[in-house]
Amino acid sequence: MTKRSDKYLWCVGSKPPPIDPHSQVKHQIVQRYLERYVHVLMSNFLMEKLTLSIVDGFAGGGEYSSDDGTEYYDGSPLIALRTIREQEAIMNVGRTKQRRIDARYYFVEKLKPHFDYLEHLLSARLPAERFGNDVFLFENAFQNVVDNVIQDIRRRAGGERAIFLLDQYAYDQVPAPLLKKIFNEVKGAEVILTFNVDSLISFLSDTKISRKKLDETGLSRYIDWDGLQALKDQGPMVWRAAIQRNLARGLIESSGALHYTIFYITPMGSTPWTYWLIHLSNSYKARDVMMELHWEMANHFSHYLEPDIYSLNLGYQAKSDSNATRQIEFDLGEAHYFDEVASRKTSSGLTQKLIPAIYDSGESRPFGHWLETIGSSTPATAGMIRQALDPGIRSGDIIARSKDGALRKRGGSLKPTDILSPSSQRPFIFVPR
Ligand SMILES: C[S@@+](CC[C@H](N)C(=O)[O-])C[C@H]1O[C@@H](n2cnc3c(N)ncnc32)[C@H](O)[C@@H]1O
């Protein structure tokens, strides 16, 4: 396997590297996420200013060419700068009193030729007074500058909203303790991380060097080292399911973030690279916005977990003969995309699991409680969870009332503060356990 670190090379005076399909998908996600991030936070029209920090920890040279060299594409630093500027213009359309996005950008790049290219490019695009004011460049490894960047974010008046774009080539430059530091120290942090599962898989075997490397990433204890070979022998489907189950859990648990999305990115085209795009945050809403993007970009994402509610906690042991493990293997032999078929499976699975869960709880609880309880353990968006409850609400098995006591007749109109209660009648659409 070619090392991914050989992939992109920037050098001042030469054409930028041709862009790969996987980078285009990733760029679309970053751009659309930033658009929605601003849109959601500024949906309160009384809010006059949004203070935001964008940290691009693996910035690259800043632009790419097409294969035939006739077109240019923005890299992540330019995408961030452009998207925020555009969103500021959009939110001020028709307003006399202007609203502002007070954004600060931190661009970090370790390799000198790449850094030089980025510096040239940004100097040509931005006025000189922005450097050191709202745009900061670091020729260094992200790990070496993260403390300074965090201190700067914390010193800013207006909050600690920060998006960290951590687009590492492989899987070892952003160890789990570094994620934990970000979430411990920056209150409003979100991370969009790439994690090259394929390169980890090709390297992973029960050897000293493999164990040492995984120790450094903070993920070693989530690997079933003894059963590793047996797992590999079962073929790529089971292997991918197992690795997603164990490592995803490891990354999430050790990052300290409350919410996540973690999916394989499977770019169209001939590129063999399969990796995870991971979003970590402490906000359910942020997670939901990212989840909506995955469904919108159905062709590019897949996962090997349950189609409705994941049971990551069960872990995966290749040698274990328990019923639970066999059940997982059965469920996970399949890849799920974000298409129509998956959407139907997700919705019907949730209907079958959630309505009985609410019924069996015997308690009245807000819809928001159920959203938080399911949290990130599902590929469903909040909208899909509403739809999954619809049959129960229409049939009267679940009674939904607004804060003021008004009866809701459809799942689609549920608000997080609405109270869901099991009906006192015998249910129609499911058999109680
Ligand atoms: C995948 S490329 C970045 C692409 C860029 N994010 C984009 O989307 O346009 C990864 C970049 O990270 C740089 N890099 C590798 N290790 C690094 C580290 N520890 N800290 C900062 N930069 C690093 C590489 O030199 C390379 O330019």
Coordinates of C-alpha atoms and ligand atoms in Angstrom, one line a residue:
M1 CA 0.0 0.0 0.0
T2 CA 1.4 3.4 -0.9
K3 CA 1.9 5.6 2.1
R4 CA -0.8 8.3 2.1
S5 CA 1.8 10.8 3.3
D6 CA 3.3 10.6 -0.2
K7 CA 0.0 11.6 -1.7
Y8 CA 0.0 15.4 -1.8
L9 CA 3.0 17.5 -2.5
W10 CA 3.1 21.3 -2.6
C11 CA 6.0 23.3 -3.7
V12 CA 6.1 27.1 -4.5
G13 CA 6.6 27.6 -8.2
S14 CA 5.0 24.3 -9.2
K15 CA 1.4 23.4 -9.9
P16 CA -0.5 22.3 -6.8
P17 CA -1.2 18.5 -6.6
P18 CA -4.3 17.1 -8.4
I19 CA -7.2 16.6 -6.0
D20 CA -8.5 13.1 -5.1
P21 CA -12.3 12.3 -5.0
H22 CA -12.0 11.6 -1.2
S23 CA -10.7 15.2 -0.6
Q24 CA -13.6 16.6 -2.6
V25 CA -16.1 14.8 -0.5
K26 CA -14.4 15.9 2.7
H27 CA -14.3 19.5 1.4
Q28 CA -18.0 19.4 0.7
I29 CA -18.7 18.2 4.2
V30 CA -16.5 20.9 5.8
Q31 CA -18.1 23.6 3.7
R32 CA -21.7 22.5 4.2
Y33 CA -21.1 22.0 7.9
L34 CA -19.7 25.5 8.4
E35 CA -22.6 26.9 6.5
R36 CA -25.1 25.2 8.7
Y37 CA -23.1 25.9 11.8
V38 CA -23.4 29.6 11.2
H39 CA -27.0 29.3 10.1
V40 CA -28.1 27.4 13.2
L41 CA -26.3 29.6 15.7
M42 CA -27.4 32.8 14.0
S43 CA -31.0 31.7 13.6
N44 CA -31.8 33.9 16.6
F45 CA -32.2 37.3 14.8
L46 CA -31.4 39.2 18.0
M47 CA -27.8 37.8 18.1
E48 CA -25.5 40.5 16.7
K49 CA -22.2 38.7 16.7
L50 CA -20.9 35.2 16.5
T51 CA -17.4 34.7 18.0
L52 CA -15.8 31.7 16.4
S53 CA -12.3 30.1 16.1
I54 CA -11.4 27.7 13.3
V55 CA -8.3 25.6 13.8
D56 CA -7.0 23.8 10.7
G57 CA -4.4 21.6 12.3
F58 CA -3.3 19.9 9.1
A59 CA -3.7 22.7 6.6
G60 CA -1.7 21.5 3.6
G61 CA -0.7 23.9 0.8
G62 CA -4.2 25.5 0.4
E63 CA -5.2 24.6 -3.2
Y64 CA -5.3 21.7 -5.7
S65 CA -5.5 21.3 -9.4
S66 CA -7.7 19.1 -11.5
D67 CA -6.2 16.0 -13.1
D68 CA -5.6 17.8 -16.4
G69 CA -4.2 20.9 -14.6
T70 CA -6.8 23.3 -16.1
E71 CA -8.8 24.0 -13.0
Y72 CA -8.0 24.9 -9.4
Y73 CA -9.8 23.9 -6.2
D74 CA -9.6 25.5 -2.8
G75 CA -8.1 23.5 0.0
S76 CA -9.5 23.5 3.6
P77 CA -8.0 26.9 4.7
L78 CA -9.5 28.8 1.7
I79 CA -12.8 26.9 2.1
A80 CA -13.0 28.0 5.8
L81 CA -12.2 31.6 5.0
R82 CA -14.6 31.8 2.0
T83 CA -17.5 30.0 3.7
I84 CA -17.5 32.2 6.8
R85 CA -17.3 35.4 4.6
E86 CA -20.2 34.2 2.4
Q87 CA -22.3 33.2 5.4
E88 CA -21.7 36.6 6.9
A89 CA -22.9 38.3 3.7
I90 CA -26.0 36.0 3.5
M91 CA -27.1 36.7 7.0
N92 CA -26.9 40.4 6.4
V93 CA -29.1 40.5 3.3
G94 CA -31.8 43.0 3.8
R95 CA -30.6 44.2 7.2
T96 CA -29.7 47.7 8.0
K97 CA -28.0 46.8 11.3
Q98 CA -25.2 44.5 10.2
R99 CA -24.4 41.3 12.1
R100 CA -20.8 40.1 12.4
I101 CA -18.9 36.8 12.5
D102 CA -15.9 37.5 14.5
A103 CA -13.8 34.6 13.3
R104 CA -10.2 33.8 14.0
Y105 CA -8.3 31.3 11.9
Y106 CA -5.3 29.2 12.9
F107 CA -3.6 27.3 10.1
V108 CA -1.0 24.8 11.1
E109 CA 1.3 22.9 8.7
K110 CA 4.3 20.9 9.6
L111 CA 6.2 20.5 6.3
K112 CA 8.2 23.6 5.2
P113 CA 7.4 23.4 1.4
H114 CA 3.7 22.9 2.1
F115 CA 3.7 25.8 4.6
D116 CA 5.6 28.0 2.2
Y117 CA 3.0 27.3 -0.5
L118 CA 0.2 28.1 1.9
E119 CA 1.8 31.3 3.1
H120 CA 2.4 32.5 -0.5
L121 CA -1.2 31.7 -1.5
L122 CA -2.8 33.4 1.5
S123 CA -0.5 36.4 1.2
A124 CA -1.8 36.8 -2.4
R125 CA -5.4 36.5 -1.3
L126 CA -5.6 38.4 2.0
P127 CA -4.6 41.9 3.0
A128 CA -1.3 41.9 5.0
E129 CA -3.0 43.4 8.1
R130 CA -5.0 40.3 8.7
F131 CA -2.0 38.2 9.5
G132 CA -1.4 38.2 13.3
N133 CA -4.8 39.8 13.7
D134 CA -7.5 37.3 12.7
V135 CA -5.3 34.9 10.6
F136 CA -2.5 33.0 12.3
L137 CA 0.0 30.7 10.5
F138 CA 2.2 28.1 12.3
E139 CA 4.9 26.2 10.6
N140 CA 4.9 23.4 13.1
A141 CA 3.3 20.1 14.1
F142 CA -0.2 20.5 15.4
Q143 CA 0.7 18.7 18.6
N144 CA 3.4 21.3 19.3
V145 CA 1.2 24.3 18.9
V146 CA -2.2 23.1 20.2
D147 CA -1.6 24.4 23.7
N148 CA -0.9 28.0 22.5
V149 CA -3.9 27.9 20.2
I150 CA -6.1 26.7 23.0
Q151 CA -4.9 29.5 25.3
D152 CA -5.6 32.0 22.6
I153 CA -9.1 30.7 22.1
R154 CA -9.8 30.8 25.8
R155 CA -8.6 34.4 26.0
R156 CA -11.1 35.6 23.4
A157 CA -14.1 37.5 24.7
G158 CA -17.4 36.1 23.4
G159 CA -17.1 32.4 24.2
E160 CA -15.1 29.4 23.3
R161 CA -16.8 28.2 20.1
A162 CA -14.1 26.5 18.1
I163 CA -14.1 24.0 15.2
F164 CA -10.9 21.9 14.9
L165 CA -10.3 20.5 11.4
L166 CA -7.9 17.6 12.0
D167 CA -7.2 16.2 8.6
Q168 CA -4.3 13.8 9.3
Y169 CA -3.0 11.5 6.7
A170 CA -3.0 8.3 8.8
Y171 CA -4.4 7.7 12.2
D172 CA -1.6 8.5 14.7
Q173 CA -1.1 12.2 14.6
V174 CA -4.2 13.0 16.8
P175 CA -4.0 10.5 19.7
A176 CA -7.0 10.1 21.9
P177 CA -5.4 12.1 24.8
L178 CA -5.0 15.1 22.5
L179 CA -8.8 14.9 21.7
K180 CA -9.5 14.8 25.4
K181 CA -7.4 17.9 26.0
I182 CA -9.4 19.8 23.4
F183 CA -12.7 18.8 24.9
N184 CA -11.5 19.4 28.5
E185 CA -10.1 22.8 27.8
V186 CA -12.3 24.4 25.1
K187 CA -16.0 24.5 26.2
G188 CA -17.5 24.9 22.8
A189 CA -15.1 22.6 20.9
E190 CA -16.1 20.5 17.9
V191 CA -13.7 18.3 16.0
I192 CA -13.9 17.0 12.4
L193 CA -11.2 14.3 12.2
T194 CA -10.1 12.0 9.5
F195 CA -8.8 8.6 10.6
N196 CA -7.4 6.3 8.0
V197 CA -8.8 2.9 9.0
D198 CA -7.3 1.1 6.0
S199 CA -3.8 2.1 6.9
L200 CA -4.4 1.1 10.5
I201 CA -5.9 -2.3 9.4
S202 CA -2.9 -3.0 7.1
F203 CA -0.6 -2.3 10.0
L204 CA -2.5 -4.0 12.8
S205 CA -1.3 -7.4 13.9
D206 CA -0.3 -8.8 17.3
T207 CA 3.3 -7.6 17.3
K208 CA 5.3 -5.5 19.7
I209 CA 5.6 -2.6 17.3
S210 CA 1.9 -2.7 16.5
R211 CA 1.0 -2.7 20.2
K212 CA 3.4 0.2 20.9
K213 CA 1.9 2.3 18.2
L214 CA -1.6 1.7 19.3
D215 CA -0.6 2.4 22.9
E216 CA 0.6 5.8 21.7
T217 CA -2.8 6.5 20.1
G218 CA -4.5 5.6 23.4
L219 CA -6.5 2.9 21.6
S220 CA -4.6 -0.3 22.4
R221 CA -7.0 -1.4 25.2
Y222 CA -9.9 -1.4 22.8
I223 CA -8.3 -4.0 20.5
D224 CA -8.9 -7.7 21.0
W225 CA -5.2 -8.6 20.4
D226 CA -5.5 -12.3 20.9
G227 CA -8.4 -12.6 18.5
L228 CA -7.0 -10.3 15.9
Q229 CA -5.9 -12.8 13.3
A230 CA -9.1 -14.9 13.7
L231 CA -11.0 -11.7 13.0
K232 CA -8.9 -10.9 9.9
D233 CA -9.5 -14.4 8.6
Q234 CA -13.2 -13.8 8.6
G235 CA -12.9 -11.4 5.7
P236 CA -13.2 -7.6 5.2
M237 CA -16.9 -7.3 6.2
V238 CA -16.6 -8.8 9.7
W239 CA -13.2 -7.1 10.1
R240 CA -14.6 -3.7 9.3
A241 CA -17.6 -4.3 11.5
A242 CA -15.4 -5.3 14.4
I243 CA -12.9 -2.5 14.0
Q244 CA -15.7 0.1 13.7
R245 CA -17.3 -1.3 16.8
N246 CA -14.2 -1.5 19.0
L247 CA -12.1 1.5 17.8
A248 CA -15.1 3.8 17.4
R249 CA -16.0 3.1 21.0
G250 CA -12.4 3.7 22.1
L251 CA -12.0 7.0 20.2
I252 CA -15.3 8.3 21.5
E253 CA -14.9 7.2 25.1
S254 CA -11.4 8.5 25.4
S255 CA -12.1 11.8 23.7
G256 CA -14.6 12.8 26.4
A257 CA -17.0 14.2 23.7
L258 CA -20.7 13.5 24.4
H259 CA -21.8 13.2 20.8
Y260 CA -20.4 11.8 17.6
T261 CA -20.8 10.6 14.1
I262 CA -18.3 8.1 12.8
F263 CA -18.6 6.7 9.3
Y264 CA -16.5 5.2 6.5
I265 CA -16.0 7.5 3.6
T266 CA -16.1 5.6 0.4
P267 CA -15.3 8.0 -2.4
M268 CA -16.4 7.2 -5.9
G269 CA -13.6 6.7 -8.4
S270 CA -10.6 4.5 -8.4
T271 CA -9.1 5.6 -5.1
P272 CA -8.5 2.6 -2.8
W273 CA -8.6 4.8 0.4
T274 CA -11.3 4.1 2.9
Y275 CA -11.2 6.1 6.1
W276 CA -13.4 7.5 8.7
L277 CA -14.7 11.0 8.9
I278 CA -15.5 11.6 12.6
H279 CA -17.4 14.4 14.1
L280 CA -17.1 14.9 17.8
S281 CA -19.0 17.5 19.9
N282 CA -20.8 18.1 23.1
S283 CA -24.0 19.2 21.4
Y284 CA -26.8 17.0 20.2
K285 CA -27.9 19.7 17.7
A286 CA -24.4 19.8 16.2
R287 CA -24.4 16.0 15.9
D288 CA -27.8 16.1 14.2
V289 CA -26.7 18.7 11.7
M290 CA -23.7 16.5 10.7
M291 CA -26.0 13.5 10.6
E292 CA -28.3 15.3 8.1
L293 CA -25.3 15.9 5.9
H294 CA -24.4 12.2 5.8
W295 CA -27.9 11.4 4.6
E296 CA -27.7 14.2 2.0
M297 CA -24.4 12.8 0.7
A298 CA -25.7 9.3 0.7
N299 CA -23.3 7.9 -2.0
H300 CA -20.2 8.6 0.0
F301 CA -20.7 7.2 3.5
S302 CA -21.2 3.8 4.9
H303 CA -21.2 1.9 8.2
Y304 CA -21.2 -1.6 9.5
L305 CA -23.1 -1.1 12.7
E306 CA -26.8 -1.8 13.3
P307 CA -29.1 0.2 11.0
D308 CA -31.3 1.6 13.9
I309 CA -29.7 1.7 17.3
Y310 CA -26.0 0.7 17.8
S311 CA -24.9 -1.4 20.7
L312 CA -21.3 -0.3 20.7
N313 CA -21.0 -1.2 24.4
L314 CA -21.2 -4.9 23.6
G315 CA -17.7 -4.8 22.1
Y316 CA -16.5 -7.4 19.7
Q317 CA -14.4 -10.4 20.7
A318 CA -13.5 -12.7 17.8
K319 CA -13.1 -15.8 19.9
S320 CA -16.0 -15.3 22.2
D321 CA -18.8 -17.7 21.6
S322 CA -21.5 -15.8 23.4
N323 CA -24.9 -15.4 21.8
A324 CA -24.4 -11.6 21.9
T325 CA -21.3 -11.8 19.8
R326 CA -22.9 -14.2 17.3
Q327 CA -25.9 -11.8 17.1
I328 CA -23.6 -8.9 16.3
E329 CA -21.8 -10.9 13.7
F330 CA -25.1 -11.7 12.1
D331 CA -26.2 -8.1 12.2
L332 CA -23.0 -6.6 11.1
G333 CA -22.3 -8.8 8.1
E334 CA -23.8 -6.0 6.1
A335 CA -22.7 -2.6 4.9
H336 CA -25.2 0.2 5.3
Y337 CA -25.2 3.3 3.1
F338 CA -27.3 6.3 3.6
D339 CA -29.7 5.5 0.8
E340 CA -33.4 4.8 0.6
V341 CA -33.0 1.2 1.6
A342 CA -31.0 2.2 4.7
S343 CA -33.5 4.9 5.6
R344 CA -36.4 2.4 5.6
K345 CA -34.4 0.0 7.8
T346 CA -33.5 2.7 10.2
S347 CA -37.0 4.0 10.5
S348 CA -38.7 0.7 10.8
G349 CA -36.1 -0.6 13.3
L350 CA -36.5 2.5 15.4
T351 CA -40.3 2.2 15.4
Q352 CA -40.1 -1.4 16.6
K353 CA -37.6 -0.5 19.4
L354 CA -38.6 3.0 20.5
I355 CA -42.4 2.7 20.8
P356 CA -42.2 -0.3 23.1
A357 CA -39.4 1.3 25.0
I358 CA -41.6 4.4 25.7
Y359 CA -44.5 2.2 26.4
D360 CA -42.6 -0.1 28.7
S361 CA -41.0 2.7 30.7
G362 CA -44.5 3.5 32.0
E363 CA -43.4 7.1 32.5
S364 CA -44.2 10.5 30.9
R365 CA -41.0 12.1 29.6
P366 CA -40.2 14.9 27.2
F367 CA -39.3 13.9 23.6
G368 CA -36.0 15.6 24.2
H369 CA -35.2 13.1 26.9
W370 CA -35.5 10.3 24.3
L371 CA -33.4 12.2 21.8
E372 CA -30.6 12.6 24.4
T373 CA -31.0 9.0 25.6
I374 CA -30.5 7.6 22.1
G375 CA -27.9 10.3 21.5
S376 CA -25.4 9.3 18.9
S377 CA -26.2 5.6 19.0
T378 CA -28.1 5.7 15.8
P379 CA -27.7 6.7 12.2
A380 CA -31.0 8.5 12.4
T381 CA -31.5 12.2 12.5
A382 CA -33.9 13.8 15.0
G383 CA -36.3 14.2 12.0
M384 CA -36.2 10.4 11.3
I385 CA -36.7 9.7 15.0
R386 CA -39.9 11.9 14.9
Q387 CA -41.1 9.9 11.9
A388 CA -40.3 6.6 13.6
L389 CA -42.6 7.6 16.5
D390 CA -45.4 8.6 14.1
P391 CA -47.2 5.3 13.9
G392 CA -47.3 5.1 17.8
I393 CA -48.7 8.6 18.0
R394 CA -51.3 8.2 15.3
S395 CA -52.5 5.0 16.7
G396 CA -52.8 6.5 20.2
D397 CA -50.3 4.0 21.7
I398 CA -48.3 7.0 22.7
I399 CA -49.9 10.2 23.8
A400 CA -47.9 13.3 22.9
R401 CA -48.8 16.7 24.4
S402 CA -47.1 20.1 24.0
K403 CA -46.0 22.1 27.1
D404 CA -49.5 23.8 27.1
G405 CA -51.3 20.5 27.0
A406 CA -52.2 20.5 23.3
L407 CA -52.5 17.0 21.8
R408 CA -50.0 16.3 18.9
K409 CA -51.4 14.1 16.2
R410 CA -48.3 13.4 14.2
G411 CA -44.7 12.4 15.0
G412 CA -43.4 15.0 12.6
S413 CA -44.6 18.0 14.7
L414 CA -42.9 16.8 18.0
K415 CA -40.9 19.4 19.8
P416 CA -38.2 18.4 22.3
T417 CA -40.3 19.8 25.2
D418 CA -43.4 17.8 24.3
I419 CA -44.3 15.1 26.8
L420 CA -44.6 11.5 25.6
S421 CA -46.7 9.1 27.7
P422 CA -47.8 5.5 27.2
S423 CA -51.5 5.3 26.6
S424 CA -53.5 3.8 29.4
Q425 CA -55.4 1.7 26.8
R426 CA -54.2 -1.6 25.5
P427 CA -51.7 -0.8 22.6
F428 CA -52.7 -1.3 19.0
I429 CA -49.5 -1.5 17.0
F430 CA -47.2 -3.6 19.2
V431 CA -47.4 -6.4 21.6
P432 CA -46.1 -5.3 25.1
R433 CA -43.3 -7.5 26.5
Ligands
LIG1 C1 -4.3 15.6 4.0 S1 -3.2 16.9 4.0 C2 -4.2 18.3 4.4 C3 -5.2 18.7 3.4 C4 -5.9 19.9 3.8 N1 -6.5 19.7 5.1 C5 -7.0 20.2 2.8 O1 -8.1 19.6 3.0 O2 -6.8 20.9 1.8 C6 -2.3 16.7 5.4 C7 -1.3 17.8 5.7 O3 -0.9 17.7 7.0 C8 0.5 17.9 7.1 N2 1.0 17.3 8.4 C9 1.3 16.0 8.6 N3 1.5 15.8 9.9 C10 1.3 17.0 10.5 C11 1.3 17.4 11.9 N4 1.6 16.5 12.9 N5 1.0 18.6 12.2 C12 0.7 19.5 11.2 N6 0.7 19.2 9.9 C13 1.0 17.9 9.6 C14 1.1 17.3 5.9 O4 2.3 17.9 5.5 C15 0.0 17.7 4.9 O5 0.3 18.9 4.2

